[in-house]
mmCIF file of C-alpha atoms in Angstrom:
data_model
loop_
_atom_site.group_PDB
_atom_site.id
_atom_site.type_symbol
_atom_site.label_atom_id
_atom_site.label_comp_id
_atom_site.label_asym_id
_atom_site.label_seq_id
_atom_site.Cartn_x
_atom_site.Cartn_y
_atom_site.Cartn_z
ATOM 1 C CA UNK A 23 0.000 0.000 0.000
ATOM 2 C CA UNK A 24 2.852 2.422 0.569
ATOM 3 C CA UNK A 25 4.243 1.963 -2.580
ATOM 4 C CA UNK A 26 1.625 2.374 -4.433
ATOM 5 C CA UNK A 27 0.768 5.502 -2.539
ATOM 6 C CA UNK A 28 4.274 6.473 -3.138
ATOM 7 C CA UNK A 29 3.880 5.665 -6.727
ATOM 8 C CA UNK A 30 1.117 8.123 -7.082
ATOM 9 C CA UNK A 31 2.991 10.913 -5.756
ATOM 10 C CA UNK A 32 5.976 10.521 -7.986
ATOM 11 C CA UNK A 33 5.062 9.321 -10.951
ATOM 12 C CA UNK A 34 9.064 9.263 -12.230
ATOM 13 C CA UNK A 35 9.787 6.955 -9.309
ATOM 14 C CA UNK A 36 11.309 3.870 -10.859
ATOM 15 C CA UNK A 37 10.814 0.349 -8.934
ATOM 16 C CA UNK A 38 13.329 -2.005 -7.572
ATOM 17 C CA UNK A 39 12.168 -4.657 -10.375
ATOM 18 C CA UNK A 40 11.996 -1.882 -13.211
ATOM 19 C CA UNK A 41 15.964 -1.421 -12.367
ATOM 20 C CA UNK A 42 16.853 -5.433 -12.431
ATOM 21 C CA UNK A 43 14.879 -5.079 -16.052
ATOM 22 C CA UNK A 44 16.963 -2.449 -17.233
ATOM 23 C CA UNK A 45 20.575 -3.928 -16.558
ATOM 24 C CA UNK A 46 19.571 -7.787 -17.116
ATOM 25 C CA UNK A 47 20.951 -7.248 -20.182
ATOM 26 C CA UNK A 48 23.937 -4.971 -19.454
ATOM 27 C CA UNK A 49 27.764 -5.808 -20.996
ATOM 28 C CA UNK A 50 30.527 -4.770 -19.735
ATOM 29 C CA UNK A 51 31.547 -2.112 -22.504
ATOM 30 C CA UNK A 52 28.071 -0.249 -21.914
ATOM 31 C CA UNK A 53 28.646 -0.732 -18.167
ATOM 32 C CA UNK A 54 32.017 1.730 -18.163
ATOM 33 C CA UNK A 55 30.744 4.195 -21.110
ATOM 34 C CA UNK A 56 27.443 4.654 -18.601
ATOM 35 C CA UNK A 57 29.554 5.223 -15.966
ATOM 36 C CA UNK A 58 32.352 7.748 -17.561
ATOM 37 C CA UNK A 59 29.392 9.497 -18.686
ATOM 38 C CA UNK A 60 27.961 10.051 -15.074
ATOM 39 C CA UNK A 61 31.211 10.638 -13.661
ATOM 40 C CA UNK A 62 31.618 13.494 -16.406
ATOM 41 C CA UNK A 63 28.537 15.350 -15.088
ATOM 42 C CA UNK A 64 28.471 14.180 -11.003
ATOM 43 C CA UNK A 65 27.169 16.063 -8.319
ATOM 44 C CA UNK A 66 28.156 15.210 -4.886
ATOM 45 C CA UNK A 67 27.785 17.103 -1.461
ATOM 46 C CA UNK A 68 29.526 15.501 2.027
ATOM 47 C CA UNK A 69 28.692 15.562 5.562
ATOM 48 C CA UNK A 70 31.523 15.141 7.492
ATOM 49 C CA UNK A 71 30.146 14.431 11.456
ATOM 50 C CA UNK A 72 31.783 13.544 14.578
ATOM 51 C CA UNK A 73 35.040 13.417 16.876
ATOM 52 C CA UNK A 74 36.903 16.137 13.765
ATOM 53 C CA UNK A 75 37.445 19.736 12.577
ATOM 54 C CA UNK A 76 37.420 22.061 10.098
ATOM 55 C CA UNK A 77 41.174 20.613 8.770
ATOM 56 C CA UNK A 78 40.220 17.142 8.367
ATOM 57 C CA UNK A 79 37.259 18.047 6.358
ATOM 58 C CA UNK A 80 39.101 20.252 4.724
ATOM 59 C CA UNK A 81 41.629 17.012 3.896
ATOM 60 C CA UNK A 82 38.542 14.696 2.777
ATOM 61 C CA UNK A 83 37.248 17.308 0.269
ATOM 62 C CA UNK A 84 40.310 17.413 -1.539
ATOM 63 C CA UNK A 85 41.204 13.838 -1.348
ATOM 64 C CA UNK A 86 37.435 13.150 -3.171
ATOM 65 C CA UNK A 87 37.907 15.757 -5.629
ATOM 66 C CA UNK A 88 40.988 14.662 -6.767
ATOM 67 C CA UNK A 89 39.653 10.732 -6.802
ATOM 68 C CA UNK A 90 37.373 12.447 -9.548
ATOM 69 C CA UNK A 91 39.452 14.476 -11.475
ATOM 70 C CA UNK A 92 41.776 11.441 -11.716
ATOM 71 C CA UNK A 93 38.596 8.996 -12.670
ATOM 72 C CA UNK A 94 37.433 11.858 -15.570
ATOM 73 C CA UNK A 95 34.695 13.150 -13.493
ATOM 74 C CA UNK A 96 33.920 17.093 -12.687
ATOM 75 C CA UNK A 97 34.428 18.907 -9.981
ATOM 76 C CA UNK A 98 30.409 19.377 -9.250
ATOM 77 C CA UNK A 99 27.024 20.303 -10.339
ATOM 78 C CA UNK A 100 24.988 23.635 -9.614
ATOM 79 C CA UNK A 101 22.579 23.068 -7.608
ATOM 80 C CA UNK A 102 20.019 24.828 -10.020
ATOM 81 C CA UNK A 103 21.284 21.908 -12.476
ATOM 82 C CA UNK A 104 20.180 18.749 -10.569
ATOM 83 C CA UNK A 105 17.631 16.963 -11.992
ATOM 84 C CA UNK A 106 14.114 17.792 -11.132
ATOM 85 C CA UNK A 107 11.679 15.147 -8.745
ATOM 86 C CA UNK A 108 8.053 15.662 -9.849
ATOM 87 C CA UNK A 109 5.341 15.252 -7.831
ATOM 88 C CA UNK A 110 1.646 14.793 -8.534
ATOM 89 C CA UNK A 111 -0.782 17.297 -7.517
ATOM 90 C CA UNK A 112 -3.834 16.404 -6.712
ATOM 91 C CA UNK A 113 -6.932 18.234 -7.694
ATOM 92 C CA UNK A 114 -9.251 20.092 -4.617
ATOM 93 C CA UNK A 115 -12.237 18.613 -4.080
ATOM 94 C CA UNK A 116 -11.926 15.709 -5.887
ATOM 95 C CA UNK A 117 -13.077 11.924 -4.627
ATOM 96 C CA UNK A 118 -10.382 9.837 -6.128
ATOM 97 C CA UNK A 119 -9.799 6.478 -5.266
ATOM 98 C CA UNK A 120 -7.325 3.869 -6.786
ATOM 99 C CA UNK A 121 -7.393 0.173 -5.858
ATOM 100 C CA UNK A 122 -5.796 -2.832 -6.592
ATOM 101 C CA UNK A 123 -5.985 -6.492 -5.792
ATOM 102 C CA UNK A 124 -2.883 -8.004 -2.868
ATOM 103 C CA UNK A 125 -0.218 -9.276 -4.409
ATOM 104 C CA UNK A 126 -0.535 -12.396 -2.082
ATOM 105 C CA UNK A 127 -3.596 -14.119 -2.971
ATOM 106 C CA UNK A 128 -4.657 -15.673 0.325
ATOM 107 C CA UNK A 129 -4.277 -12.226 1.684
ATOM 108 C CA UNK A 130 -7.465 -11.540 3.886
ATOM 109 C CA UNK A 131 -7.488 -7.762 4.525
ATOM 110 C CA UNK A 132 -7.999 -4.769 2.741
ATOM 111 C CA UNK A 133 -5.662 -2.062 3.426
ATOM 112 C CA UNK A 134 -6.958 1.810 2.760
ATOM 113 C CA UNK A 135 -4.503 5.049 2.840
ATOM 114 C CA UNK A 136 -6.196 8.138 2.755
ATOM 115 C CA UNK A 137 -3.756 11.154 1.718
ATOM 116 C CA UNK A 138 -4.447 15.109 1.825
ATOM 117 C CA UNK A 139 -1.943 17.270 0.063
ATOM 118 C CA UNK A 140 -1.078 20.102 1.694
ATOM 119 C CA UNK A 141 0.884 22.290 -0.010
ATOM 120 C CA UNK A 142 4.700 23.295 -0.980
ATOM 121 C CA UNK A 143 7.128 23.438 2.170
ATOM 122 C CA UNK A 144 6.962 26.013 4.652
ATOM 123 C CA UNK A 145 7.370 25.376 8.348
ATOM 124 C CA UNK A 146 4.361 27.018 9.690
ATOM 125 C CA UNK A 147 2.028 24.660 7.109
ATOM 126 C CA UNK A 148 5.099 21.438 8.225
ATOM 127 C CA UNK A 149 4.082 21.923 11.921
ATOM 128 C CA UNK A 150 0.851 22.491 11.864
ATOM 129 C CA UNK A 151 0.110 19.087 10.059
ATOM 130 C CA UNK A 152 2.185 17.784 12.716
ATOM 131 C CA UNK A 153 -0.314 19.633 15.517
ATOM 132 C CA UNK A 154 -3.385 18.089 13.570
ATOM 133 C CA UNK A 155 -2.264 14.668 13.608
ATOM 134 C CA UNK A 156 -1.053 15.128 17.378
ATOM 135 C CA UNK A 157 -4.435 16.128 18.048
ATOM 136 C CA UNK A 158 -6.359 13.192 16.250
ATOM 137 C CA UNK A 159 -4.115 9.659 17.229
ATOM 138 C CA UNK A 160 -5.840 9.088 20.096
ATOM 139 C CA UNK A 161 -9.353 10.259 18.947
ATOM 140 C CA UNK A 162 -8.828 8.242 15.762
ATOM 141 C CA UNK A 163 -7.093 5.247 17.458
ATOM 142 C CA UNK A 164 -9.921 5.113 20.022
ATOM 143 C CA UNK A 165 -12.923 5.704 17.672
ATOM 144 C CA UNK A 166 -12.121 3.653 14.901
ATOM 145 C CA UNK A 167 -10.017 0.688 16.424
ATOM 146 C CA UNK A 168 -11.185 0.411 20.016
ATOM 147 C CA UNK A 169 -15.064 1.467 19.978
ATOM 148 C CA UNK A 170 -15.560 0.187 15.898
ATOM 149 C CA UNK A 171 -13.086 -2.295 15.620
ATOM 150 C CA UNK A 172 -12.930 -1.012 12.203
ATOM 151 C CA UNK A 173 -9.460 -2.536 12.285
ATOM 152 C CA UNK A 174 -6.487 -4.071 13.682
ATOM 153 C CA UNK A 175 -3.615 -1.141 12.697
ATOM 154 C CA UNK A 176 -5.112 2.199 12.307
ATOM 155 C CA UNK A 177 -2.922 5.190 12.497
ATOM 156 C CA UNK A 178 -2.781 8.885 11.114
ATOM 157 C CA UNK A 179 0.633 11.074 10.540
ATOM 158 C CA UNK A 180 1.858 13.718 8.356
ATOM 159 C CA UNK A 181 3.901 13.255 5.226
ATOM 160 C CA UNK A 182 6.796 15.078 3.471
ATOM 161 C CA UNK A 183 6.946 14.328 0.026
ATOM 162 C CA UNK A 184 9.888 15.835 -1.692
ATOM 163 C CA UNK A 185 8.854 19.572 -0.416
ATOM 164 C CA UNK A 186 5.096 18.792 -0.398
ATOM 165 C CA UNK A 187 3.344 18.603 2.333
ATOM 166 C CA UNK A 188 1.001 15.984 2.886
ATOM 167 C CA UNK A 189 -1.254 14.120 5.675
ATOM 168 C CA UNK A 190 -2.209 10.264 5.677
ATOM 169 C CA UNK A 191 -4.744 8.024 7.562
ATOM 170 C CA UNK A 192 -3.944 4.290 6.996
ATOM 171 C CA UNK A 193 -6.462 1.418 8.384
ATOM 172 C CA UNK A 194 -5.532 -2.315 8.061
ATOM 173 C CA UNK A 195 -8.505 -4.365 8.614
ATOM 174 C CA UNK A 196 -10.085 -8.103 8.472
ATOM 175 C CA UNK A 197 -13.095 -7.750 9.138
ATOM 176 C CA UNK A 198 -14.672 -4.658 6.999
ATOM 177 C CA UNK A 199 -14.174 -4.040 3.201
ATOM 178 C CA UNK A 200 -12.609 -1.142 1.731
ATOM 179 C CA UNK A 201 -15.541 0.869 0.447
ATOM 180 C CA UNK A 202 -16.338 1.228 4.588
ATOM 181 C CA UNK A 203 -13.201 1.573 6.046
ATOM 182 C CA UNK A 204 -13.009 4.602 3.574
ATOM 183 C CA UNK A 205 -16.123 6.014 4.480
ATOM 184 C CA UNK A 206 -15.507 5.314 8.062
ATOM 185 C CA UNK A 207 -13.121 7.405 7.546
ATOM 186 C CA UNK A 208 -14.809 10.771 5.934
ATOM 187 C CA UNK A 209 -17.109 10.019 9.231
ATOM 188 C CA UNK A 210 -14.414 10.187 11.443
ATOM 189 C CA UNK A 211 -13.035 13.535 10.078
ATOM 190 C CA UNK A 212 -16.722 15.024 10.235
ATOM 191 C CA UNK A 213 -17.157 14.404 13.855
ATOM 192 C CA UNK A 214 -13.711 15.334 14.948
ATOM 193 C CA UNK A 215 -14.361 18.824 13.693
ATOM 194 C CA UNK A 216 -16.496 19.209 17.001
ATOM 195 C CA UNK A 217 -13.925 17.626 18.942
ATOM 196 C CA UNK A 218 -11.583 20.210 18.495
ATOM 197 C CA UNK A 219 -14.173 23.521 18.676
ATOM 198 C CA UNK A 220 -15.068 21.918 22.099
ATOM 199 C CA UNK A 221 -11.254 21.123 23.030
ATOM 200 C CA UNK A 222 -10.330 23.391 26.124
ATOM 201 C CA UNK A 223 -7.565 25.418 26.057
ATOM 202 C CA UNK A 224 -5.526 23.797 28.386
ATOM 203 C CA UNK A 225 -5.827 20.067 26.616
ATOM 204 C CA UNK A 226 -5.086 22.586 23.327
ATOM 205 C CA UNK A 227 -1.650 23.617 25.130
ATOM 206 C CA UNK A 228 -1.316 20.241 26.522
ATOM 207 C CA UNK A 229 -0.827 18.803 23.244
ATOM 208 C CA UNK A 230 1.470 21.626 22.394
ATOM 209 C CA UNK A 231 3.908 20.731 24.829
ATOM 210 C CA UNK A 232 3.746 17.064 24.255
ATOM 211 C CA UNK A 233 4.624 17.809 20.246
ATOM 212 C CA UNK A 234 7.531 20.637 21.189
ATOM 213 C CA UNK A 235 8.708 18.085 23.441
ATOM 214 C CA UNK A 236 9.067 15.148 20.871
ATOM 215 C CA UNK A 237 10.482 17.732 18.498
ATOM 216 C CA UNK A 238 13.373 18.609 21.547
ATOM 217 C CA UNK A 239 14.651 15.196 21.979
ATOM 218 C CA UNK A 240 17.521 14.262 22.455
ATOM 219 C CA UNK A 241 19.328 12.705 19.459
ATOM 220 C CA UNK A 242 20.387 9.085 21.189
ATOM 221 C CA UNK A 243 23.345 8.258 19.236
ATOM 222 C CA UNK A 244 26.028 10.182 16.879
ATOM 223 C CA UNK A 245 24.651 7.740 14.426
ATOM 224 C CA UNK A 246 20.874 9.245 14.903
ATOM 225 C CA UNK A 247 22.546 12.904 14.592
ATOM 226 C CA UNK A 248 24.408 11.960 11.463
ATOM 227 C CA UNK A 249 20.951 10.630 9.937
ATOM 228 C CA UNK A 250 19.255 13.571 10.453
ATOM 229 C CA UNK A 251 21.739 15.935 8.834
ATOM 230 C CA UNK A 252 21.837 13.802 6.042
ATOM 231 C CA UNK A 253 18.323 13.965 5.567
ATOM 232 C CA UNK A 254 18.443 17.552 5.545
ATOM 233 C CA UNK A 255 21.192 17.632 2.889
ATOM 234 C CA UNK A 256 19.555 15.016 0.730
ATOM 235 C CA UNK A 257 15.749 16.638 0.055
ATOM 236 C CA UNK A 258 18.077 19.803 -0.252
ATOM 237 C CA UNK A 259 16.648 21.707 2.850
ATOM 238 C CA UNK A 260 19.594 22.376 4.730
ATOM 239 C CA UNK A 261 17.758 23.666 8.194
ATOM 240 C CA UNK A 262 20.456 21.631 10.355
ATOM 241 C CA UNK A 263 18.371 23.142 13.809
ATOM 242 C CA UNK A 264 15.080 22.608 12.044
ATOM 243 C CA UNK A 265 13.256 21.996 15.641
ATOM 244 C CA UNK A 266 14.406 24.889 16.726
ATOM 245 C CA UNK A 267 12.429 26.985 14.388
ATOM 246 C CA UNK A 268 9.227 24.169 14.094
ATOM 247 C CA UNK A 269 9.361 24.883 18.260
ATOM 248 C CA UNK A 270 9.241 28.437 17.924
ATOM 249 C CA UNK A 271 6.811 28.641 14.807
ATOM 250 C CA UNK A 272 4.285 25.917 17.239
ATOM 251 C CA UNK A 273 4.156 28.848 20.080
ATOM 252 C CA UNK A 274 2.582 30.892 17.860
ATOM 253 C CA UNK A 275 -0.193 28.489 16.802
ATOM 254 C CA UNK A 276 -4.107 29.447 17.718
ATOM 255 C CA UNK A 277 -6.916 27.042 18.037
ATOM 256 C CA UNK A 278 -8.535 29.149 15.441
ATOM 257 C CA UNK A 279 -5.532 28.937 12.915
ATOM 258 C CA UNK A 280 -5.740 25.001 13.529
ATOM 259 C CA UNK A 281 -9.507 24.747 12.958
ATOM 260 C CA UNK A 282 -8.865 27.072 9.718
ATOM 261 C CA UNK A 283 -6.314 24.503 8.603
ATOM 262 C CA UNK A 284 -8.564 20.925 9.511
ATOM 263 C CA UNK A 285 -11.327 23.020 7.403
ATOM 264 C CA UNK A 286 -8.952 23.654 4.905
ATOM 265 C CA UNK A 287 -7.236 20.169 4.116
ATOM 266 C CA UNK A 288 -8.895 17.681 5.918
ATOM 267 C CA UNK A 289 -12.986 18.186 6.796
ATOM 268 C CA UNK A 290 -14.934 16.415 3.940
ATOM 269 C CA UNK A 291 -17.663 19.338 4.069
ATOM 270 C CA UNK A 292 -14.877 22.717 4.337
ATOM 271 C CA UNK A 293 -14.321 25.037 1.615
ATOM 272 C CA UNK A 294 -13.568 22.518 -1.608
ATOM 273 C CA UNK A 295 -10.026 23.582 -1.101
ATOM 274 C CA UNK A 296 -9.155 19.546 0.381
ATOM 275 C CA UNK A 297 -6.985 17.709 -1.864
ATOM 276 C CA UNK A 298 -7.712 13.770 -1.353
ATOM 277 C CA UNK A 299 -6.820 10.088 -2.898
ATOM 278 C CA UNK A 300 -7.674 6.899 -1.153
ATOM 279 C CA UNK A 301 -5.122 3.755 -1.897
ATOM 280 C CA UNK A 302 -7.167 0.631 -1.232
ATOM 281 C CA UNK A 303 -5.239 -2.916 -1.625
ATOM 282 C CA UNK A 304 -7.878 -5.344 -1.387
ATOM 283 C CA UNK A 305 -8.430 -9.039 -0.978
ATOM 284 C CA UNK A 306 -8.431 -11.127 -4.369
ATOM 285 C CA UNK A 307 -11.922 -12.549 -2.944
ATOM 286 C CA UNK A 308 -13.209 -8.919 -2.981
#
């Protein structure tokens, strides 16, 4: 289900078994002209973490540039010349829904992701998705799971799509088919509208400091640390202390401006502004 979820939101995403297709055939002579022919046009950036300093960074950058220049390859890329990652956008106010049989055929569930597109990257719009799904795990767990037993995995987060902005509901379950899980669902994000215009303000701020707290952890190894720099380097972001500034945009955050943005992404009746597909992987016996 992920995948194909995936799959829909970059549509230039190439599979694992679309790669083994590609190079089943591959000799060596087209093997080392592919590869002198990346090497002439490489980009590369380096994160260089732990127990050093500015020298031996220094030392590594010139040891891998001249590893290139020996090997035929360039010195780097522009940034403004890397190759572009698409990603769909989904219409507003639009009931899409895309579903395909289980690869395994004695597979008995059906499996439903619900995504909302957001928008393009900002932090205020990155943390308040965050707030709105801190705000509805536990309604959504409880409702749909414990009270429904809708299914066995239910589960609700925010997703960052190559600089979009997204928000997903997933529900695993055996016992219900995919046509009511997703409308169970579009119930679930009517009701919860009145959950939060009846939320007090201190369960409001309560939440708030649970979600500035998670974003303030500790990093537990130099290993974890390294990983998240990375990350920031790799989808080309480069906010090193993001939490910092998601911490101090959260302060800021009303009740009102996180009603405005439910209405606006997420309730089924708001403005016709939501942007929605459903992924449903169901049972061959469906």
């Amino acid at each position: 289900m992920f995948v194909l979820s995936l799959l829909v939101r970059l549509p230039t995403l190439m599979l694992a078994y679309l790669k083994l297709k590609a190079i089943s055939s591959l000799d060596i002579p087209t093997f080392l002209k592919t590869v002198s022919e990346v090497l002439g046009s490489i980009a590369f950036e380096c994160l260089y973490h732990g127990n050093v300093n500015v020298s031996d960074a220094e030392h590594a950058l010139s040891e891998i540039l001249r590893l290139l220049q020996a090997s035929g390859g360039t010195v780097g890329l522009a940034r403004n010349e890397y190759p572009e990652q698409l990603v769909t956008k989904v219409p507003s106010d639009a009931d899409i829904t895309l579903r395909c049989a289980a690869k395994d055929p004695k597979e008995p569930n059906q499996a439903v992701e619900v995504y909302m597109q957001v928008g393009e990257d900002n932090t205020f719009d990155r943390v308040m998705a965050d707030l709105l799904m801190e705000l509805m795990y536990e309604p959504l767990f409880d409702q749909v799971r414990t009270t429904d037993q809708f299914g066995y995995h239910v589960s609700c987060d925010s997703r960052w799509t190559d600089g979009i902005i997204g928000i997903q509901i997933r529900v695993v379950s055996a016992s219900k088919s995919a046509e009511e899980v997703d409308a169970r669902i579009e119930k679930f994000l009517i009701d919860f509208r009145q959950t939060l215009l009846d939320m007090t303000r201190d369960d409001y701020l309560e939440h708030m400091n649970g979600l500035a707290k998670q974003k303030l952890d500790a990093f537990n190894s130099l290993s974890e640390q390294t990983g998240h720099y990375w990350s920031e380097i790799r989808v080309g972001r480069y906010q090193f202390q993001v939490e910092l500034d998601e911490v101090l945009a959260l302060r800021g955050m009303s009740q009102e401006q996180a009603l405005e943005a439910y209405d606006k992404w997420l309730y089924p009746k708001g403005s016709g502004t939501r942007r929605r597909f459903s992924v449903n992987v169901v049972s061959v016996d469906s």
